[in-house]
Amino acid sequence: MTNPAPKESVRVLLSEIVDYAGLFPPSKLSMSETVANYAAYKNGKYAWMLGRFVVPVSRLGEFYTHARGFLQNNDEKGVWRLSILTGKEINETVRIAENFNANNSSGAICDSLEVKAFSQEEIVMISNAVPDTFTTYFELPLTDNLPDLVSTLARKKQGAKIRMGGVTPDLFPKTSDIIRFIKTCLEANVPFKATAGLHHPIRCFKSLTYEPNAPKGNMCGFLNLFLGTGFAREGFRSEILEQILEEEAKEAFDFKESGVQWQGKPHLNNHQLANLREKSIISFGSCSFEEPIKDLQEIGL
């Protein structure tokens, strides 16, 4: 049986939503496998859901060795956009990325940087070192100084990043911390992206890696996270947001052509969904592109 075409609200919400991070755990594929996968996805039926290729700056040369055959004669639509995980020296990262763009912009371009920061001073230093030609997302700790960090991002016109999980249960943040991160970013008008632990659309209890006897844990669904952020934008109180983020029933999210409902009551229309994706939550990184699609097919989206 063929899957029906996705509703307009699904397309608005999921457009370019997955930044492909096949190099990273739990998939941890080789560069050749990851590049070949991305090329196939970019030319496949669900290319409209595909975002950037995530690669450490230290492996950018290796990336080009394996990707150049796919990048030749790309038109503008076919250009691969890369999100670069920075090294310890931000100036060196910028130099490498700018040199890459100067030599390869017809086929691939580094236009996004991802960096960890633990203090306001780090954010200021890194922001001053990165040209405006790059969009930078700062992965922040979910500690008591989060408001100060996000405030600094707002002042420097930078983005945030939240880590939603890992290969062990202790790496998954509490729902209350996720909500605090979302609301802090929204209040400061700071866009953010997410990474790790978001393979599945709906919250579930599953194995955290692909290994036999892997540890299991509760994984937030990417629909939970994105729609929870959407309802937070509309001013819903934390108690409701907690229910949305911990919703495990696929039937609770009812997608129609013009928007989506949760539990038959609150509604986000397509205009609100478009603003959500443009101004608030940008994308999520995943080591799998096929797994989210398979799950979406299984729940009828």
PDB file of C-alpha atoms in Angstrom:
ATOM      1  CA  MET A   1       0.000   0.000   0.000  1.00  0.00           C
ATOM      2  CA  THR A   2       1.363   3.417  -0.940  1.00  0.00           C
ATOM      3  CA  ASN A   3       1.429   6.171   1.608  1.00  0.00           C
ATOM      4  CA  PRO A   4      -0.856   9.150   0.910  1.00  0.00           C
ATOM      5  CA  ALA A   5       0.683  12.536   0.201  1.00  0.00           C
ATOM      6  CA  PRO A   6       1.353  14.405   3.445  1.00  0.00           C
ATOM      7  CA  LYS A   7      -1.092  17.105   4.473  1.00  0.00           C
ATOM      8  CA  GLU A   8      -0.036  20.711   4.020  1.00  0.00           C
ATOM      9  CA  SER A   9       0.378  21.168   7.791  1.00  0.00           C
ATOM     10  CA  VAL A  10       2.779  18.209   7.870  1.00  0.00           C
ATOM     11  CA  ARG A  11       4.838  19.699   5.053  1.00  0.00           C
ATOM     12  CA  VAL A  12       4.993  23.087   6.761  1.00  0.00           C
ATOM     13  CA  LEU A  13       6.087  21.569  10.070  1.00  0.00           C
ATOM     14  CA  LEU A  14       8.569  19.022   8.705  1.00  0.00           C
ATOM     15  CA  SER A  15      10.186  20.921   5.836  1.00  0.00           C
ATOM     16  CA  GLU A  16      14.009  20.628   6.080  1.00  0.00           C
ATOM     17  CA  ILE A  17      13.600  19.453   9.676  1.00  0.00           C
ATOM     18  CA  VAL A  18      16.299  16.727   9.876  1.00  0.00           C
ATOM     19  CA  ASP A  19      19.969  17.657   9.897  1.00  0.00           C
ATOM     20  CA  TYR A  20      21.647  14.383   8.981  1.00  0.00           C
ATOM     21  CA  ALA A  21      24.319  13.331  11.485  1.00  0.00           C
ATOM     22  CA  GLY A  22      25.052   9.773  10.397  1.00  0.00           C
ATOM     23  CA  LEU A  23      28.688  10.102  11.504  1.00  0.00           C
ATOM     24  CA  PHE A  24      27.636  10.249  15.143  1.00  0.00           C
ATOM     25  CA  PRO A  25      26.360   7.686  17.674  1.00  0.00           C
ATOM     26  CA  PRO A  26      24.404   5.546  17.771  1.00  0.00           C
ATOM     27  CA  SER A  27      24.712   5.032  13.974  1.00  0.00           C
ATOM     28  CA  LYS A  28      28.369   6.126  13.782  1.00  0.00           C
ATOM     29  CA  LEU A  29      28.688   5.309  10.087  1.00  0.00           C
ATOM     30  CA  SER A  30      31.824   5.747   8.031  1.00  0.00           C
ATOM     31  CA  MET A  31      32.228   8.936   6.021  1.00  0.00           C
ATOM     32  CA  SER A  32      31.702   7.075   2.749  1.00  0.00           C
ATOM     33  CA  GLU A  33      28.439   5.533   4.003  1.00  0.00           C
ATOM     34  CA  THR A  34      27.170   8.819   5.436  1.00  0.00           C
ATOM     35  CA  VAL A  35      27.930  10.781   2.274  1.00  0.00           C
ATOM     36  CA  ALA A  36      26.322   8.139   0.047  1.00  0.00           C
ATOM     37  CA  ASN A  37      23.227   8.131   2.264  1.00  0.00           C
ATOM     38  CA  TYR A  38      22.892  11.911   2.149  1.00  0.00           C
ATOM     39  CA  ALA A  39      23.231  11.921  -1.623  1.00  0.00           C
ATOM     40  CA  ALA A  40      20.478   9.314  -1.880  1.00  0.00           C
ATOM     41  CA  TYR A  41      18.208  11.191   0.530  1.00  0.00           C
ATOM     42  CA  LYS A  42      18.755  14.469  -1.307  1.00  0.00           C
ATOM     43  CA  ASN A  43      17.526  12.849  -4.519  1.00  0.00           C
ATOM     44  CA  GLY A  44      14.789  10.807  -2.872  1.00  0.00           C
ATOM     45  CA  LYS A  45      11.074  11.154  -2.260  1.00  0.00           C
ATOM     46  CA  TYR A  46      11.547  12.806   1.124  1.00  0.00           C
ATOM     47  CA  ALA A  47      14.252  15.291   0.174  1.00  0.00           C
ATOM     48  CA  TRP A  48      11.917  18.083   1.295  1.00  0.00           C
ATOM     49  CA  MET A  49      12.465  16.933   4.907  1.00  0.00           C
ATOM     50  CA  LEU A  50      16.263  16.894   4.657  1.00  0.00           C
ATOM     51  CA  GLY A  51      18.301  19.685   6.204  1.00  0.00           C
ATOM     52  CA  ARG A  52      22.047  20.067   6.540  1.00  0.00           C
ATOM     53  CA  PHE A  53      24.874  17.519   6.591  1.00  0.00           C
ATOM     54  CA  VAL A  54      26.522  17.621  10.028  1.00  0.00           C
ATOM     55  CA  VAL A  55      30.292  17.141  10.070  1.00  0.00           C
ATOM     56  CA  PRO A  56      33.147  17.997  12.477  1.00  0.00           C
ATOM     57  CA  VAL A  57      35.527  20.612  11.112  1.00  0.00           C
ATOM     58  CA  SER A  58      38.366  18.121  11.654  1.00  0.00           C
ATOM     59  CA  ARG A  59      36.775  15.811   9.052  1.00  0.00           C
ATOM     60  CA  LEU A  60      35.893  18.405   6.415  1.00  0.00           C
ATOM     61  CA  GLY A  61      38.723  17.324   4.132  1.00  0.00           C
ATOM     62  CA  GLU A  62      37.685  13.688   4.473  1.00  0.00           C
ATOM     63  CA  PHE A  63      34.106  14.733   3.679  1.00  0.00           C
ATOM     64  CA  TYR A  64      35.154  16.373   0.426  1.00  0.00           C
ATOM     65  CA  THR A  65      37.243  13.349  -0.621  1.00  0.00           C
ATOM     66  CA  HIS A  66      34.129  11.156  -0.475  1.00  0.00           C
ATOM     67  CA  ALA A  67      31.587  13.770  -1.609  1.00  0.00           C
ATOM     68  CA  ARG A  68      33.248  15.465  -4.584  1.00  0.00           C
ATOM     69  CA  GLY A  69      31.888  12.916  -7.034  1.00  0.00           C
ATOM     70  CA  PHE A  70      28.351  13.774  -5.920  1.00  0.00           C
ATOM     71  CA  LEU A  71      28.986  17.530  -5.831  1.00  0.00           C
ATOM     72  CA  GLN A  72      30.175  18.035  -9.393  1.00  0.00           C
ATOM     73  CA  ASN A  73      27.903  20.124 -11.589  1.00  0.00           C
ATOM     74  CA  ASN A  74      25.396  20.831  -8.811  1.00  0.00           C
ATOM     75  CA  ASP A  75      22.922  23.569  -9.592  1.00  0.00           C
ATOM     76  CA  GLU A  76      21.801  25.950  -6.818  1.00  0.00           C
ATOM     77  CA  LYS A  77      18.998  23.610  -5.740  1.00  0.00           C
ATOM     78  CA  GLY A  78      21.422  20.752  -5.413  1.00  0.00           C
ATOM     79  CA  VAL A  79      24.027  22.514  -3.259  1.00  0.00           C
ATOM     80  CA  TRP A  80      24.772  20.604  -0.065  1.00  0.00           C
ATOM     81  CA  ARG A  81      24.557  22.801   3.032  1.00  0.00           C
ATOM     82  CA  LEU A  82      26.894  21.799   5.845  1.00  0.00           C
ATOM     83  CA  SER A  83      26.648  22.397   9.573  1.00  0.00           C
ATOM     84  CA  ILE A  84      30.129  22.327  11.057  1.00  0.00           C
ATOM     85  CA  LEU A  85      30.930  21.184  14.586  1.00  0.00           C
ATOM     86  CA  THR A  86      33.704  23.531  15.633  1.00  0.00           C
ATOM     87  CA  GLY A  87      37.093  22.615  17.001  1.00  0.00           C
ATOM     88  CA  LYS A  88      38.776  24.047  20.091  1.00  0.00           C
ATOM     89  CA  GLU A  89      40.165  27.019  18.163  1.00  0.00           C
ATOM     90  CA  ILE A  90      37.240  28.976  16.733  1.00  0.00           C
ATOM     91  CA  ASN A  91      39.459  31.138  14.517  1.00  0.00           C
ATOM     92  CA  GLU A  92      40.920  28.008  12.939  1.00  0.00           C
ATOM     93  CA  THR A  93      37.416  26.591  12.383  1.00  0.00           C
ATOM     94  CA  VAL A  94      36.345  29.797  10.641  1.00  0.00           C
ATOM     95  CA  ARG A  95      39.475  29.800   8.477  1.00  0.00           C
ATOM     96  CA  ILE A  96      38.921  26.190   7.377  1.00  0.00           C
ATOM     97  CA  ALA A  97      35.223  26.761   6.686  1.00  0.00           C
ATOM     98  CA  GLU A  98      35.860  29.943   4.691  1.00  0.00           C
ATOM     99  CA  ASN A  99      38.564  28.233   2.622  1.00  0.00           C
ATOM    100  CA  PHE A 100      36.205  25.331   1.954  1.00  0.00           C
ATOM    101  CA  ASN A 101      33.463  27.713   0.791  1.00  0.00           C
ATOM    102  CA  ALA A 102      35.839  29.632  -1.449  1.00  0.00           C
ATOM    103  CA  ASN A 103      36.882  26.430  -3.217  1.00  0.00           C
ATOM    104  CA  ASN A 104      33.639  24.424  -3.244  1.00  0.00           C
ATOM    105  CA  SER A 105      30.635  26.751  -3.007  1.00  0.00           C
ATOM    106  CA  SER A 106      29.206  25.526  -6.320  1.00  0.00           C
ATOM    107  CA  GLY A 107      28.694  22.082  -4.812  1.00  0.00           C
ATOM    108  CA  ALA A 108      28.647  22.454  -1.035  1.00  0.00           C
ATOM    109  CA  ILE A 109      28.704  25.329   1.413  1.00  0.00           C
ATOM    110  CA  CYS A 110      29.353  25.605   5.147  1.00  0.00           C
ATOM    111  CA  ASP A 111      26.716  28.048   6.353  1.00  0.00           C
ATOM    112  CA  SER A 112      26.111  26.883   9.936  1.00  0.00           C
ATOM    113  CA  LEU A 113      28.373  26.335  12.941  1.00  0.00           C
ATOM    114  CA  GLU A 114      27.618  24.373  16.120  1.00  0.00           C
ATOM    115  CA  VAL A 115      29.678  25.044  19.235  1.00  0.00           C
ATOM    116  CA  LYS A 116      29.495  24.333  22.961  1.00  0.00           C
ATOM    117  CA  ALA A 117      29.654  27.219  25.428  1.00  0.00           C
ATOM    118  CA  PHE A 118      29.467  27.277  29.214  1.00  0.00           C
ATOM    119  CA  SER A 119      29.822  30.973  30.005  1.00  0.00           C
ATOM    120  CA  GLN A 120      28.793  34.401  28.778  1.00  0.00           C
ATOM    121  CA  GLU A 121      32.449  35.201  28.126  1.00  0.00           C
ATOM    122  CA  GLU A 122      32.781  32.212  25.791  1.00  0.00           C
ATOM    123  CA  ILE A 123      29.671  33.248  23.874  1.00  0.00           C
ATOM    124  CA  VAL A 124      30.973  36.791  23.416  1.00  0.00           C
ATOM    125  CA  MET A 125      34.440  35.643  22.362  1.00  0.00           C
ATOM    126  CA  ILE A 126      33.151  33.109  19.844  1.00  0.00           C
ATOM    127  CA  SER A 127      30.470  35.447  18.471  1.00  0.00           C
ATOM    128  CA  ASN A 128      33.070  38.152  17.863  1.00  0.00           C
ATOM    129  CA  ALA A 129      35.258  35.655  15.984  1.00  0.00           C
ATOM    130  CA  VAL A 130      32.568  34.300  13.643  1.00  0.00           C
ATOM    131  CA  PRO A 131      31.584  36.370  10.571  1.00  0.00           C
ATOM    132  CA  ASP A 132      27.919  37.120   9.905  1.00  0.00           C
ATOM    133  CA  THR A 133      28.049  34.782   6.892  1.00  0.00           C
ATOM    134  CA  PHE A 134      27.667  31.861   9.317  1.00  0.00           C
ATOM    135  CA  THR A 135      24.674  31.032  11.511  1.00  0.00           C
ATOM    136  CA  THR A 136      25.986  29.827  14.863  1.00  0.00           C
ATOM    137  CA  TYR A 137      24.136  27.628  17.367  1.00  0.00           C
ATOM    138  CA  PHE A 138      25.526  27.422  20.901  1.00  0.00           C
ATOM    139  CA  GLU A 139      24.896  24.197  22.827  1.00  0.00           C
ATOM    140  CA  LEU A 140      24.202  25.327  26.382  1.00  0.00           C
ATOM    141  CA  PRO A 141      24.148  23.492  29.713  1.00  0.00           C
ATOM    142  CA  LEU A 142      20.711  23.383  31.348  1.00  0.00           C
ATOM    143  CA  THR A 143      21.982  24.959  34.547  1.00  0.00           C
ATOM    144  CA  ASP A 144      20.869  27.867  36.720  1.00  0.00           C
ATOM    145  CA  ASN A 145      22.719  30.401  34.552  1.00  0.00           C
ATOM    146  CA  LEU A 146      20.735  29.453  31.419  1.00  0.00           C
ATOM    147  CA  PRO A 147      18.821  32.788  31.358  1.00  0.00           C
ATOM    148  CA  ASP A 148      22.099  34.740  31.411  1.00  0.00           C
ATOM    149  CA  LEU A 149      23.546  32.607  28.626  1.00  0.00           C
ATOM    150  CA  VAL A 150      20.459  32.967  26.435  1.00  0.00           C
ATOM    151  CA  SER A 151      20.345  36.699  27.135  1.00  0.00           C
ATOM    152  CA  THR A 152      23.917  36.949  25.839  1.00  0.00           C
ATOM    153  CA  LEU A 153      22.944  34.981  22.724  1.00  0.00           C
ATOM    154  CA  ALA A 154      20.104  37.439  22.121  1.00  0.00           C
ATOM    155  CA  ARG A 155      22.437  40.409  22.502  1.00  0.00           C
ATOM    156  CA  LYS A 156      24.929  38.865  20.067  1.00  0.00           C
ATOM    157  CA  LYS A 157      22.134  37.707  17.691  1.00  0.00           C
ATOM    158  CA  GLN A 158      23.098  34.029  17.918  1.00  0.00           C
ATOM    159  CA  GLY A 159      21.146  30.756  18.119  1.00  0.00           C
ATOM    160  CA  ALA A 160      20.923  28.131  20.879  1.00  0.00           C
ATOM    161  CA  LYS A 161      21.088  24.351  20.843  1.00  0.00           C
ATOM    162  CA  ILE A 162      19.667  21.786  23.245  1.00  0.00           C
ATOM    163  CA  ARG A 163      20.925  18.223  23.635  1.00  0.00           C
ATOM    164  CA  MET A 164      17.895  15.967  24.030  1.00  0.00           C
ATOM    165  CA  GLY A 165      19.587  12.666  24.802  1.00  0.00           C
ATOM    166  CA  GLY A 166      22.441  10.275  24.213  1.00  0.00           C
ATOM    167  CA  VAL A 167      23.388   6.626  24.477  1.00  0.00           C
ATOM    168  CA  THR A 168      22.571   6.323  28.203  1.00  0.00           C
ATOM    169  CA  PRO A 169      19.434   7.376  30.138  1.00  0.00           C
ATOM    170  CA  ASP A 170      21.279   9.962  32.274  1.00  0.00           C
ATOM    171  CA  LEU A 171      21.948  12.053  29.152  1.00  0.00           C
ATOM    172  CA  PHE A 172      18.246  12.789  28.623  1.00  0.00           C
ATOM    173  CA  PRO A 173      17.065  16.071  30.180  1.00  0.00           C
ATOM    174  CA  LYS A 174      14.031  16.315  32.433  1.00  0.00           C
ATOM    175  CA  THR A 175      10.822  17.597  30.880  1.00  0.00           C
ATOM    176  CA  SER A 176      10.872  20.577  33.233  1.00  0.00           C
ATOM    177  CA  ASP A 177      14.366  21.514  32.009  1.00  0.00           C
ATOM    178  CA  ILE A 178      13.275  21.234  28.377  1.00  0.00           C
ATOM    179  CA  ILE A 179      10.323  23.532  29.042  1.00  0.00           C
ATOM    180  CA  ARG A 180      12.565  26.016  30.839  1.00  0.00           C
ATOM    181  CA  PHE A 181      14.945  26.021  27.864  1.00  0.00           C
ATOM    182  CA  ILE A 182      12.097  26.521  25.384  1.00  0.00           C
ATOM    183  CA  LYS A 183      10.498  29.362  27.325  1.00  0.00           C
ATOM    184  CA  THR A 184      13.824  31.072  27.989  1.00  0.00           C
ATOM    185  CA  CYS A 185      14.676  31.055  24.273  1.00  0.00           C
ATOM    186  CA  LEU A 186      11.202  32.241  23.269  1.00  0.00           C
ATOM    187  CA  GLU A 187      11.231  35.090  25.771  1.00  0.00           C
ATOM    188  CA  ALA A 188      14.588  36.260  24.395  1.00  0.00           C
ATOM    189  CA  ASN A 189      13.611  35.689  20.719  1.00  0.00           C
ATOM    190  CA  VAL A 190      16.528  33.282  20.325  1.00  0.00           C
ATOM    191  CA  PRO A 191      16.035  30.562  17.676  1.00  0.00           C
ATOM    192  CA  PHE A 192      17.298  27.112  18.551  1.00  0.00           C
ATOM    193  CA  LYS A 193      17.935  23.654  17.198  1.00  0.00           C
ATOM    194  CA  ALA A 194      17.975  20.299  18.972  1.00  0.00           C
ATOM    195  CA  THR A 195      20.170  17.244  18.759  1.00  0.00           C
ATOM    196  CA  ALA A 196      20.315  13.621  19.954  1.00  0.00           C
ATOM    197  CA  GLY A 197      17.546  11.388  21.250  1.00  0.00           C
ATOM    198  CA  LEU A 198      14.932  12.471  18.707  1.00  0.00           C
ATOM    199  CA  HIS A 199      14.706   9.569  16.253  1.00  0.00           C
ATOM    200  CA  HIS A 200      10.990   9.027  16.857  1.00  0.00           C
ATOM    201  CA  PRO A 201       8.065  11.408  16.264  1.00  0.00           C
ATOM    202  CA  ILE A 202       6.166  10.516  19.455  1.00  0.00           C
ATOM    203  CA  ARG A 203       7.568  10.079  22.969  1.00  0.00           C
ATOM    204  CA  CYS A 204       8.369   6.427  23.636  1.00  0.00           C
ATOM    205  CA  PHE A 205      10.338   4.005  25.778  1.00  0.00           C
ATOM    206  CA  LYS A 206      12.881   2.289  23.531  1.00  0.00           C
ATOM    207  CA  SER A 207      16.471   1.130  23.198  1.00  0.00           C
ATOM    208  CA  LEU A 208      18.870   4.059  23.125  1.00  0.00           C
ATOM    209  CA  THR A 209      21.307   2.466  20.650  1.00  0.00           C
ATOM    210  CA  TYR A 210      21.196  -0.215  17.972  1.00  0.00           C
ATOM    211  CA  GLU A 211      23.358  -2.625  19.949  1.00  0.00           C
ATOM    212  CA  PRO A 212      21.951  -5.891  21.404  1.00  0.00           C
ATOM    213  CA  ASN A 213      20.915  -5.482  25.043  1.00  0.00           C
ATOM    214  CA  ALA A 214      21.233  -1.693  24.742  1.00  0.00           C
ATOM    215  CA  PRO A 215      19.943   0.400  27.662  1.00  0.00           C
ATOM    216  CA  LYS A 216      16.375   1.653  27.312  1.00  0.00           C
ATOM    217  CA  GLY A 217      14.806   4.924  28.281  1.00  0.00           C
ATOM    218  CA  ASN A 218      12.121   7.498  27.601  1.00  0.00           C
ATOM    219  CA  MET A 219      12.842   9.408  24.413  1.00  0.00           C
ATOM    220  CA  CYS A 220      11.106  12.688  23.615  1.00  0.00           C
ATOM    221  CA  GLY A 221       9.430  12.664  20.203  1.00  0.00           C
ATOM    222  CA  PHE A 222      10.349  15.361  17.729  1.00  0.00           C
ATOM    223  CA  LEU A 223       6.659  16.108  17.208  1.00  0.00           C
ATOM    224  CA  ASN A 224       6.310  16.534  20.972  1.00  0.00           C
ATOM    225  CA  LEU A 225       9.239  18.947  21.033  1.00  0.00           C
ATOM    226  CA  PHE A 226       8.312  21.012  17.990  1.00  0.00           C
ATOM    227  CA  LEU A 227       4.601  21.231  18.764  1.00  0.00           C
ATOM    228  CA  GLY A 228       5.315  21.841  22.428  1.00  0.00           C
ATOM    229  CA  THR A 229       7.427  24.796  21.335  1.00  0.00           C
ATOM    230  CA  GLY A 230       4.601  25.932  19.065  1.00  0.00           C
ATOM    231  CA  PHE A 231       2.083  25.921  21.904  1.00  0.00           C
ATOM    232  CA  ALA A 232       4.614  27.656  24.160  1.00  0.00           C
ATOM    233  CA  ARG A 233       4.789  30.435  21.546  1.00  0.00           C
ATOM    234  CA  GLU A 234       1.040  30.851  21.960  1.00  0.00           C
ATOM    235  CA  GLY A 235       1.380  31.319  25.725  1.00  0.00           C
ATOM    236  CA  PHE A 236       0.203  27.951  27.066  1.00  0.00           C
ATOM    237  CA  ARG A 237       1.194  27.405  30.685  1.00  0.00           C
ATOM    238  CA  SER A 238       3.918  24.981  31.717  1.00  0.00           C
ATOM    239  CA  GLU A 239       1.464  22.345  32.981  1.00  0.00           C
ATOM    240  CA  ILE A 240      -0.023  22.001  29.488  1.00  0.00           C
ATOM    241  CA  LEU A 241       3.394  22.028  27.844  1.00  0.00           C
ATOM    242  CA  GLU A 242       4.478  19.187  30.120  1.00  0.00           C
ATOM    243  CA  GLN A 243       1.497  17.113  28.995  1.00  0.00           C
ATOM    244  CA  ILE A 244       2.306  17.806  25.340  1.00  0.00           C
ATOM    245  CA  LEU A 245       6.001  16.920  25.720  1.00  0.00           C
ATOM    246  CA  GLU A 246       5.108  13.687  27.537  1.00  0.00           C
ATOM    247  CA  GLU A 247       2.240  12.721  25.228  1.00  0.00           C
ATOM    248  CA  GLU A 248       2.660   9.114  24.046  1.00  0.00           C
ATOM    249  CA  ALA A 249      -0.567   8.658  22.066  1.00  0.00           C
ATOM    250  CA  LYS A 250      -0.145   9.238  18.351  1.00  0.00           C
ATOM    251  CA  GLU A 251      -3.886   9.975  18.056  1.00  0.00           C
ATOM    252  CA  ALA A 252      -3.457  13.019  20.311  1.00  0.00           C
ATOM    253  CA  PHE A 253      -1.849  14.994  17.465  1.00  0.00           C
ATOM    254  CA  ASP A 254      -4.448  15.461  14.741  1.00  0.00           C
ATOM    255  CA  PHE A 255      -3.000  16.909  11.548  1.00  0.00           C
ATOM    256  CA  LYS A 256      -5.439  18.547   9.150  1.00  0.00           C
ATOM    257  CA  GLU A 257      -4.695  20.409   5.918  1.00  0.00           C
ATOM    258  CA  SER A 258      -4.883  23.769   7.685  1.00  0.00           C
ATOM    259  CA  GLY A 259      -3.094  22.956  10.950  1.00  0.00           C
ATOM    260  CA  VAL A 260      -2.719  20.567  13.861  1.00  0.00           C
ATOM    261  CA  GLN A 261      -4.674  19.955  17.061  1.00  0.00           C
ATOM    262  CA  TRP A 262      -3.623  18.384  20.334  1.00  0.00           C
ATOM    263  CA  GLN A 263      -6.245  16.411  22.257  1.00  0.00           C
ATOM    264  CA  GLY A 264      -8.940  17.919  20.048  1.00  0.00           C
ATOM    265  CA  LYS A 265      -8.692  21.404  21.530  1.00  0.00           C
ATOM    266  CA  PRO A 266      -5.628  23.658  21.131  1.00  0.00           C
ATOM    267  CA  HIS A 267      -4.881  24.344  17.477  1.00  0.00           C
ATOM    268  CA  LEU A 268      -1.855  25.610  15.556  1.00  0.00           C
ATOM    269  CA  ASN A 269      -2.630  26.790  12.032  1.00  0.00           C
ATOM    270  CA  ASN A 270      -0.178  26.614   9.141  1.00  0.00           C
ATOM    271  CA  HIS A 271       0.824  30.261   9.544  1.00  0.00           C
ATOM    272  CA  GLN A 272       1.736  29.607  13.171  1.00  0.00           C
ATOM    273  CA  LEU A 273       3.625  26.453  12.190  1.00  0.00           C
ATOM    274  CA  ALA A 274       5.593  28.360   9.547  1.00  0.00           C
ATOM    275  CA  ASN A 275       6.517  31.068  12.061  1.00  0.00           C
ATOM    276  CA  LEU A 276       7.499  28.374  14.549  1.00  0.00           C
ATOM    277  CA  ARG A 277       9.984  26.848  12.109  1.00  0.00           C
ATOM    278  CA  GLU A 278      11.321  30.159  10.822  1.00  0.00           C
ATOM    279  CA  LYS A 279      11.737  32.014  14.107  1.00  0.00           C
ATOM    280  CA  SER A 280      11.884  29.528  16.978  1.00  0.00           C
ATOM    281  CA  ILE A 281      12.862  25.875  16.480  1.00  0.00           C
ATOM    282  CA  ILE A 282      14.894  25.433  13.314  1.00  0.00           C
ATOM    283  CA  SER A 283      15.748  21.730  12.985  1.00  0.00           C
ATOM    284  CA  PHE A 284      16.972  18.664  14.837  1.00  0.00           C
ATOM    285  CA  GLY A 285      20.077  16.586  14.295  1.00  0.00           C
ATOM    286  CA  SER A 286      19.642  12.850  13.862  1.00  0.00           C
ATOM    287  CA  CYS A 287      22.056  10.041  13.019  1.00  0.00           C
ATOM    288  CA  SER A 288      19.159   8.436  11.112  1.00  0.00           C
ATOM    289  CA  PHE A 289      17.021   9.966   8.382  1.00  0.00           C
ATOM    290  CA  GLU A 290      15.159   6.782   7.525  1.00  0.00           C
ATOM    291  CA  GLU A 291      13.963   5.951  11.050  1.00  0.00           C
ATOM    292  CA  PRO A 292      11.960   9.179  11.540  1.00  0.00           C
ATOM    293  CA  ILE A 293      10.359   8.726   8.115  1.00  0.00           C
ATOM    294  CA  LYS A 294       9.465   5.096   8.803  1.00  0.00           C
ATOM    295  CA  ASP A 295       7.809   6.066  12.091  1.00  0.00           C
ATOM    296  CA  LEU A 296       5.908   8.904  10.430  1.00  0.00           C
ATOM    297  CA  GLN A 297       4.623   6.461   7.816  1.00  0.00           C
ATOM    298  CA  GLU A 298       3.514   4.051  10.534  1.00  0.00           C
ATOM    299  CA  ILE A 299       1.407   6.718  12.256  1.00  0.00           C
ATOM    300  CA  GLY A 300      -0.147   7.833   8.981  1.00  0.00           C
ATOM    301  CA  LEU A 301       1.593  11.163   8.420  1.00  0.00           C
TER     302      LEU A 301
END
